[in-house]
Every structure is written in C-alpha cells, then in structure tokens.
PDB file of C-alpha atoms in Angstrom:
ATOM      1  CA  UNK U   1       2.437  21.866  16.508  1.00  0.00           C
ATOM      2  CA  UNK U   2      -0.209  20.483  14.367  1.00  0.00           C
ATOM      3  CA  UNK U   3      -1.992  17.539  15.180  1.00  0.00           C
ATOM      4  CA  UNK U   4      -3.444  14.798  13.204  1.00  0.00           C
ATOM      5  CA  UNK U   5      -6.601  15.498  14.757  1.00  0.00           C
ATOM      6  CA  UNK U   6      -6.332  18.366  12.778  1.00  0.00           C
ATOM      7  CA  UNK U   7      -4.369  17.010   9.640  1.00  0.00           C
ATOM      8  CA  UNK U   8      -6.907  14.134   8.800  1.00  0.00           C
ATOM      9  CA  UNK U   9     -10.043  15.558  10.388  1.00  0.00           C
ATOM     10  CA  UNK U  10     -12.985  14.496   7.604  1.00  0.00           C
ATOM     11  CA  UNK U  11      -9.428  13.515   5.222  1.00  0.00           C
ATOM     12  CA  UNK U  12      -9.671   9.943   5.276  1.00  0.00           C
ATOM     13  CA  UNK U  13      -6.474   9.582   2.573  1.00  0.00           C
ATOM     14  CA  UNK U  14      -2.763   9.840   3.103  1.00  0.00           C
ATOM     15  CA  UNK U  15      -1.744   9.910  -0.593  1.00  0.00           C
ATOM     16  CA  UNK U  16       1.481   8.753  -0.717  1.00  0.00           C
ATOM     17  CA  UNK U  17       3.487   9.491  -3.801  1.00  0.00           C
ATOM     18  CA  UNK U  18       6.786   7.294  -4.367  1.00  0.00           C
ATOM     19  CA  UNK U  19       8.683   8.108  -6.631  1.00  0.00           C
ATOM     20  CA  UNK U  20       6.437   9.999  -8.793  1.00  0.00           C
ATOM     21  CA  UNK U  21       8.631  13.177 -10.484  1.00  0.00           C
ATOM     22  CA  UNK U  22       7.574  16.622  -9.808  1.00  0.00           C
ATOM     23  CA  UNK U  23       5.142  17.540 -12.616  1.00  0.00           C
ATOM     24  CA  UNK U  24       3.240  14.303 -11.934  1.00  0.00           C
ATOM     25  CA  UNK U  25       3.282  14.691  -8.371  1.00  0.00           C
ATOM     26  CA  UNK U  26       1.610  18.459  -8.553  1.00  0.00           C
ATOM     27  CA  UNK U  27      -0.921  17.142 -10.349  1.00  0.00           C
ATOM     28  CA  UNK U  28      -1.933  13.979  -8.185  1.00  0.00           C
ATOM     29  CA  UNK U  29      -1.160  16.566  -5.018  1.00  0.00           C
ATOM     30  CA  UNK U  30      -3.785  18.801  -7.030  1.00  0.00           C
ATOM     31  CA  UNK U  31      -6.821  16.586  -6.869  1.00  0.00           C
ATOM     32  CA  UNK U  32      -6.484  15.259  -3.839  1.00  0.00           C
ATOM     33  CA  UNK U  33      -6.294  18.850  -2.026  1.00  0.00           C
ATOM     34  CA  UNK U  34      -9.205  19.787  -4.356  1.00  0.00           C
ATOM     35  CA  UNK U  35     -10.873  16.940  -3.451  1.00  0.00           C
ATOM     36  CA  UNK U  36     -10.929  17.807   0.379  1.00  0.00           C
ATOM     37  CA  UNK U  37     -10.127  14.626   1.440  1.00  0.00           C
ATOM     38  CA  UNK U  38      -7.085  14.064   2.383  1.00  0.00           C
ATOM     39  CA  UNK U  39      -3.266  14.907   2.282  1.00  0.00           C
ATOM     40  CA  UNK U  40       0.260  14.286   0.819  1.00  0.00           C
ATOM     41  CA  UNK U  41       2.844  12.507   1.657  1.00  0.00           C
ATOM     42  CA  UNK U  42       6.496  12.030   0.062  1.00  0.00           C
ATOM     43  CA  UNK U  43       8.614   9.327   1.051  1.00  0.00           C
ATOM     44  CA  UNK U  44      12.024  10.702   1.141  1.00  0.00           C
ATOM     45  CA  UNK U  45      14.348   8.295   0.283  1.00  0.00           C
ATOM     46  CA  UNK U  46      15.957  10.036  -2.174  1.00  0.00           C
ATOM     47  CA  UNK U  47      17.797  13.957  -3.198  1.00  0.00           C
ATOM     48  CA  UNK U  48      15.004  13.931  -6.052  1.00  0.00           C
ATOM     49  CA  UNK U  49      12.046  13.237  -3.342  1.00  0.00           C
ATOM     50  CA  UNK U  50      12.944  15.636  -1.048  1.00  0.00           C
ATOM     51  CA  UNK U  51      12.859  18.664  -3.663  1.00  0.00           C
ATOM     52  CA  UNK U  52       9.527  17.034  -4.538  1.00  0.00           C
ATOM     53  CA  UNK U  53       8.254  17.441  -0.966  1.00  0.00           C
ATOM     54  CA  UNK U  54      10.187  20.912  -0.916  1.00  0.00           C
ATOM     55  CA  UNK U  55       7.669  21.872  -4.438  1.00  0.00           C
ATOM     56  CA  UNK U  56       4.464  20.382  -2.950  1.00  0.00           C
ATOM     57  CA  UNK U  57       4.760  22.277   0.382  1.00  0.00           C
ATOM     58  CA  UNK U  58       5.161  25.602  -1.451  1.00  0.00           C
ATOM     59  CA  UNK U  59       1.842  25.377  -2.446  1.00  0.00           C
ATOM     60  CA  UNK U  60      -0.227  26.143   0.851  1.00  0.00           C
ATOM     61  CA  UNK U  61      -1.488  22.550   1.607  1.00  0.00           C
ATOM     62  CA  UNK U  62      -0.424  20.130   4.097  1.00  0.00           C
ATOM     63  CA  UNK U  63       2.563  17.801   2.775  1.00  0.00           C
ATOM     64  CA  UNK U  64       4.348  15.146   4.782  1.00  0.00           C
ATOM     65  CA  UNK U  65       7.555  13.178   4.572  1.00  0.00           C
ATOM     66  CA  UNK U  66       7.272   9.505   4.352  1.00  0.00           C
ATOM     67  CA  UNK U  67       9.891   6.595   5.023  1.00  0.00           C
ATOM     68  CA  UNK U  68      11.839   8.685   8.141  1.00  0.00           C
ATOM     69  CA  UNK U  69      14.033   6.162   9.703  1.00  0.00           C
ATOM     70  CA  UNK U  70      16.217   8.769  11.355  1.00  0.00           C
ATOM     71  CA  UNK U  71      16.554  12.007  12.907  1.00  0.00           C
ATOM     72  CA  UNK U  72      18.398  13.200  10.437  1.00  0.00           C
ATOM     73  CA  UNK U  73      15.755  12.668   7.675  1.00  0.00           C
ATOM     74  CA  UNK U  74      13.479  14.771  10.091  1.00  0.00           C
ATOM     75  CA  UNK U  75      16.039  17.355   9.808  1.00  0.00           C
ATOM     76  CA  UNK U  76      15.511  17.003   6.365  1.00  0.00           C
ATOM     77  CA  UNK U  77      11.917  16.936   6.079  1.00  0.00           C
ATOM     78  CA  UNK U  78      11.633  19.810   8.632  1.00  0.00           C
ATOM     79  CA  UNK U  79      13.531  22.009   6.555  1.00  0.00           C
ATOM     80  CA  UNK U  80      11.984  21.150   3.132  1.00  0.00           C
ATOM     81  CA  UNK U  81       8.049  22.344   4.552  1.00  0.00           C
ATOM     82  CA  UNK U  82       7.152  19.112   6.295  1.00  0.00           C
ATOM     83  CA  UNK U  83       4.430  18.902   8.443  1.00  0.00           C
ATOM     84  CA  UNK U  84       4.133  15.809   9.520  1.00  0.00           C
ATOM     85  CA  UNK U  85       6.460  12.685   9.304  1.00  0.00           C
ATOM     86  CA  UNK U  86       5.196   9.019   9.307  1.00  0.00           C
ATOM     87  CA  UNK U  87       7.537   6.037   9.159  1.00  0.00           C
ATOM     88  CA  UNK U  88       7.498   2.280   8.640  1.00  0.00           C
ATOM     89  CA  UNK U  89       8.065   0.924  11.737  1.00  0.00           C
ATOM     90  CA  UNK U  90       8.536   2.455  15.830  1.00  0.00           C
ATOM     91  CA  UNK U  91      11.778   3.890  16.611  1.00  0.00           C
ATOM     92  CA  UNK U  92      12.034   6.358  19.716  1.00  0.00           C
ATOM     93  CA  UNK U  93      14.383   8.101  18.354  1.00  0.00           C
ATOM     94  CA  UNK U  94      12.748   9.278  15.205  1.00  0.00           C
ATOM     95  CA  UNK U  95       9.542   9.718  17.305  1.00  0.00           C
ATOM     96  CA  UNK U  96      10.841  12.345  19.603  1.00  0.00           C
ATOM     97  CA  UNK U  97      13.110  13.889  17.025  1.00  0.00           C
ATOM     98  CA  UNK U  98       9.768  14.509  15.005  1.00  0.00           C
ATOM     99  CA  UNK U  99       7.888  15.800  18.115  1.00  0.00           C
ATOM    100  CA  UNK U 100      11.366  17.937  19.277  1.00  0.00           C
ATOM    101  CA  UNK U 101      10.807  19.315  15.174  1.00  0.00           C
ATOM    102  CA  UNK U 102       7.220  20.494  15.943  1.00  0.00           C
ATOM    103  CA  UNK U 103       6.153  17.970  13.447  1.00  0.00           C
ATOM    104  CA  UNK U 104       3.580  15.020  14.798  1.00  0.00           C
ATOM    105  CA  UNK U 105       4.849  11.573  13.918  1.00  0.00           C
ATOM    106  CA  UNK U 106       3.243   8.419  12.848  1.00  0.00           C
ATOM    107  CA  UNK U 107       5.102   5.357  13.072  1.00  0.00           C
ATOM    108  CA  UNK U 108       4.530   1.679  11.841  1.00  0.00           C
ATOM    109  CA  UNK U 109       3.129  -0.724  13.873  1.00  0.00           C
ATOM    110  CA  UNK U 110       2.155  -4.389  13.375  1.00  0.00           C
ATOM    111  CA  UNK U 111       1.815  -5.893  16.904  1.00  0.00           C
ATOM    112  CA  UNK U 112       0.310  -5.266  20.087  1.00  0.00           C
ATOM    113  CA  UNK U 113       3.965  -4.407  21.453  1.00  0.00           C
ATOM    114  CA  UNK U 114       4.357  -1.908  18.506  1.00  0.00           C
ATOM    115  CA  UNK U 115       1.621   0.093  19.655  1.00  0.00           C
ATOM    116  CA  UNK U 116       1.937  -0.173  23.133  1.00  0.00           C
ATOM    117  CA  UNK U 117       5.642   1.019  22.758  1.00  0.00           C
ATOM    118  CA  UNK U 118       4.090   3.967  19.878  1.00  0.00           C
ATOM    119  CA  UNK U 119       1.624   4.940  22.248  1.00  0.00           C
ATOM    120  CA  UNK U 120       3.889   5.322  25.202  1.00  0.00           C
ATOM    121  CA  UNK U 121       6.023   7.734  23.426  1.00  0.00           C
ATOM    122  CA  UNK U 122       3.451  10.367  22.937  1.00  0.00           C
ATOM    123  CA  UNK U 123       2.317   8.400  18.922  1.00  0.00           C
ATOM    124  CA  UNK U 124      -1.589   8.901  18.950  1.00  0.00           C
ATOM    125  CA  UNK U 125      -1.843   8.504  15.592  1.00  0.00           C
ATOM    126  CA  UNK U 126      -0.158   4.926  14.321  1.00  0.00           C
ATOM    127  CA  UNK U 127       0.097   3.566  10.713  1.00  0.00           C
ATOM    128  CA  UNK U 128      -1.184  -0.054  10.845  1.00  0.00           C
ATOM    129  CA  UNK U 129       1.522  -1.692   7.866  1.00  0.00           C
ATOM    130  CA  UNK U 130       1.124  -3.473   6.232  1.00  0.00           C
ATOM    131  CA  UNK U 131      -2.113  -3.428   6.033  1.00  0.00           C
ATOM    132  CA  UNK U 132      -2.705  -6.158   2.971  1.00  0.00           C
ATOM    133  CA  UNK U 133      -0.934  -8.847   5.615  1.00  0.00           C
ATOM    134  CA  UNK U 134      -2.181  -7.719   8.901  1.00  0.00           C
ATOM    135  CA  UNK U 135      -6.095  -7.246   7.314  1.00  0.00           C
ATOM    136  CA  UNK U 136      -9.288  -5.123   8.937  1.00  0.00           C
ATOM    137  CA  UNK U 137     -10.075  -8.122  11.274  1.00  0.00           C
ATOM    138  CA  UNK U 138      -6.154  -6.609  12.916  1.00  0.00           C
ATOM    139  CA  UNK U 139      -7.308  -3.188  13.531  1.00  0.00           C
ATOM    140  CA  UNK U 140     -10.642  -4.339  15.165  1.00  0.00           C
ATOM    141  CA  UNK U 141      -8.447  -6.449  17.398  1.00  0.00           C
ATOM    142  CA  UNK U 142      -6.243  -3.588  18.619  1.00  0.00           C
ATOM    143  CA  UNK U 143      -8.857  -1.157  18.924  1.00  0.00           C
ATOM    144  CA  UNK U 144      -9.939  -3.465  22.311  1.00  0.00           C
ATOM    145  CA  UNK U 145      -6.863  -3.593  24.533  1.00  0.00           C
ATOM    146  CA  UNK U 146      -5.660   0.263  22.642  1.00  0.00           C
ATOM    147  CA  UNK U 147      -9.125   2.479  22.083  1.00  0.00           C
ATOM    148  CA  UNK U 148      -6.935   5.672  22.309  1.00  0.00           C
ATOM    149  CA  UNK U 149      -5.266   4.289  19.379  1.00  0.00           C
ATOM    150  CA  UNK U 150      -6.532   5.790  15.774  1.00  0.00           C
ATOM    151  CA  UNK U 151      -4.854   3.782  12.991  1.00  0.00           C
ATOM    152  CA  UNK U 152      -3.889   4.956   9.390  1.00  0.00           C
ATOM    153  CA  UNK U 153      -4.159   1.306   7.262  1.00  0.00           C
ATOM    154  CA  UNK U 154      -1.395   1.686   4.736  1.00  0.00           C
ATOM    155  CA  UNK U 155       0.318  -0.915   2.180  1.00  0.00           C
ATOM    156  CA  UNK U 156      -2.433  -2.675   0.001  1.00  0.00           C
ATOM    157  CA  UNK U 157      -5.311  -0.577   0.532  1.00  0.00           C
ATOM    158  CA  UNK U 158      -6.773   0.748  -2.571  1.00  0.00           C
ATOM    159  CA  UNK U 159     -10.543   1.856  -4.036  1.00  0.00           C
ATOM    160  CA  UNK U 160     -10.850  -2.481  -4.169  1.00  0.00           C
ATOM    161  CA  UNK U 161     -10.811  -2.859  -0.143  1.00  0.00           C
ATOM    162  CA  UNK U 162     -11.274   1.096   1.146  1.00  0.00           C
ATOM    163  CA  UNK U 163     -14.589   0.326   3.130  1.00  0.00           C
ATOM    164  CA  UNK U 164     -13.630  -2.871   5.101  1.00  0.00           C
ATOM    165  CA  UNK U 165     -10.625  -0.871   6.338  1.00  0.00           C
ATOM    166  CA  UNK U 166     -12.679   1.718   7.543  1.00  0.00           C
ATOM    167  CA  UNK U 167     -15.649   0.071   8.697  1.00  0.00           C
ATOM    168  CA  UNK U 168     -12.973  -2.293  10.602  1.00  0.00           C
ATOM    169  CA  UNK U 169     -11.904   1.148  12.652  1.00  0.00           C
ATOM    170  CA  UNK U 170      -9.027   2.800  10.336  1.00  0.00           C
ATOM    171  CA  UNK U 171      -9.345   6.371  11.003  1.00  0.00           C
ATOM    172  CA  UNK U 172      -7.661   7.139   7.440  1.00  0.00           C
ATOM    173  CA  UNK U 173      -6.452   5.329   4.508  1.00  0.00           C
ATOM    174  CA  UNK U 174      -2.362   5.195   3.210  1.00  0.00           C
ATOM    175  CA  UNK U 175      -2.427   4.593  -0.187  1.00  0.00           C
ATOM    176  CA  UNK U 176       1.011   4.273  -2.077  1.00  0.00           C
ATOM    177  CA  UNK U 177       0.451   2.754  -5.862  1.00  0.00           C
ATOM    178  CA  UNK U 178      -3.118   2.372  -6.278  1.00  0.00           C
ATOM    179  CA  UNK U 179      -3.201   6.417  -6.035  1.00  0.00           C
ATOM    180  CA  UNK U 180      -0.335   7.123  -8.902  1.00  0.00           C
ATOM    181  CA  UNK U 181      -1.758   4.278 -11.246  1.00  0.00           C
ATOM    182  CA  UNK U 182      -3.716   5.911 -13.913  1.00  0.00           C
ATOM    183  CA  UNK U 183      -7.207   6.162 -12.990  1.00  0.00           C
ATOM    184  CA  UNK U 184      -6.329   4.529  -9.258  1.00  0.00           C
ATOM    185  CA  UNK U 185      -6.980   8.181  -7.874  1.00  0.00           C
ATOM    186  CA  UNK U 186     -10.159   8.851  -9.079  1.00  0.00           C
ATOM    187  CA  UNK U 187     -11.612   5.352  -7.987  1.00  0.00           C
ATOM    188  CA  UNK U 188     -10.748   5.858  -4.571  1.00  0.00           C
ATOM    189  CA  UNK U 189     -11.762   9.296  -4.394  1.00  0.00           C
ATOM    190  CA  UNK U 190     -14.880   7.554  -5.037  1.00  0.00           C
ATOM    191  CA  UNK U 191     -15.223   5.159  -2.660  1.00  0.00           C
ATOM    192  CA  UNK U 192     -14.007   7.706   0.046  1.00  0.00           C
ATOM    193  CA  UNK U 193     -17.019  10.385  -1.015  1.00  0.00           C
ATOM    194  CA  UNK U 194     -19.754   7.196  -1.056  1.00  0.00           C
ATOM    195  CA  UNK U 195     -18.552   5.810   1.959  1.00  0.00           C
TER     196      UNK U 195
END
C-alpha cells in the first residue's frame, strides 16, 4: 500500500477538483503533476466524478477520491484507479474499508477527540477541515498533545493564507476552489515554490 509519506513527500498540495468536467480537469491535473508539487484529488459524489477520477488515473500520476463517506464509495474509488481516499469527517468504517482496499485514508478531523479516535484507527495522515474556521493557531495546538499527527489544512486555504498554514505545522495544503478559479492555480503554485 502506498503511504502518504510517500504520496505528499516534498507535494505540499492536494488539488481538489469538484466538479470540474473532464477536459478542464486534465488540464488543472496537468500542471499540478508538472509542477511536482502535489496531487489530485476527485470528490466523488457523483456518476460524472467518478469517470473523471477513472480519466485522471489513466494517466500515470497519483489521483485520489475525495468526499468517501462509505465503504461502498471505496469500492468505487478502488475500482476507478484510486490511490488514496480522504473524507470529511472520521468514520471507522470507511477508515478500515480504505486500509482493507490497499488505499491509505485521510479523514476529517476538527477536535482533539477526532484525532485521537483517527489516530487510533491506524489514520497518520488527518485532514484538519475546515481549515478557514478552525485557523493555523488549531493545528499548532494539536501538534502538542498529537506530534505523530501530520495534518492536511483543507477548506479555505488558498495562495492568500498558504504560508501561515504551513508555518503553523500543516504538512500539505487541500485546496478545493481557489485551485479551479482562473488564475487561482498558478498563484498558489507560487506561494508553494517561494515558500
């Protein structure tokens, strides 16, 4: 099984691309494998996002499935070229379904009990959402009482607030709309090679 160690090693982004069709997708999956830092994730809410994910992980890069609230949307993910599978919030369920699929999970947290719970089920790797609310002062709270923790910030992070996530401890950076704005890619992309 891959690891995130391995996924987001020197790839501080998780580029997460919402309902964004194929073409447009390809191309914003383009620069930021081209780039070399970071990866792809498609939330798969929907028929028309899964044979999105199902196109992007044809093309030899790492691709993810976002928004897994149940096992069966591993199964899903798993068979469209998934590698990884990240979710909102903690549930056990979808946490050991991912691990039974080979595929490392990360889930949501936004309290201490969220990642004490994450952590406990074999989550190393936990998505601190949303970020905007909880804030970088959050993260360098939890890193105390949970230094094994390493924290994606995801949900209002864009190119505008990239470095006080990181500086505050986020090992890597979800980003959602200010990626598939026009112009929102290339700004962060910035940030992340400055920083």
């Amino acid at each position: 099984m891959t690891s995130f160690d391995d996924l987001l090693s020197g790839r501080p982004l998780v580029a997460i691309l919402r309902g964004v069709p194929v073409a447009r997708a390809l191309e914003l999956a383009r620069a930021v494998w081209d780039s070399g830092l970071g990866v792809v994730e498609v939330p798969v809410q929907t028929a028309e996002a899964v044979e999105v994910l199902r196109e992007l992980a044809g093309h030899g890069h790492p691709v993810g499935a976002g928004t897994v609230r149940t096992p069966e949307q591993v199964t899903v993910a798993a068979e469209a070229g998934a590698v990884f599978t990240v979710a909102p919030g903690f549930a056990a369920e979808v946490a050991r379904a991912s691990h039974d699929a080979g595929l490392p999970h990360l889930p949501g947290v936004a309290t201490a009990t969220d990642v004490h719970h994450a952590l406990t089920a074999g989550c190393a790797w936990l998505k601190a959402f949303p970020a905007g609310s909880l804030g970088p002062g959050w993260l360098r709270e939890m890193r105390g009482p949970f230094p094994e923790a390493r924290f994606v910030a995801t949900g209002g992070v864009g190119a505008h607030n990239a470095r006080a996530y990181l500086d505050a401890g986020a090992a890597a950076l979800g980003v959602g709309g200010a990626v598939t704005r026009p112009g929102g890619l290339a700004e962060l992309l910035e940030v992340l090679r400055d920083g």
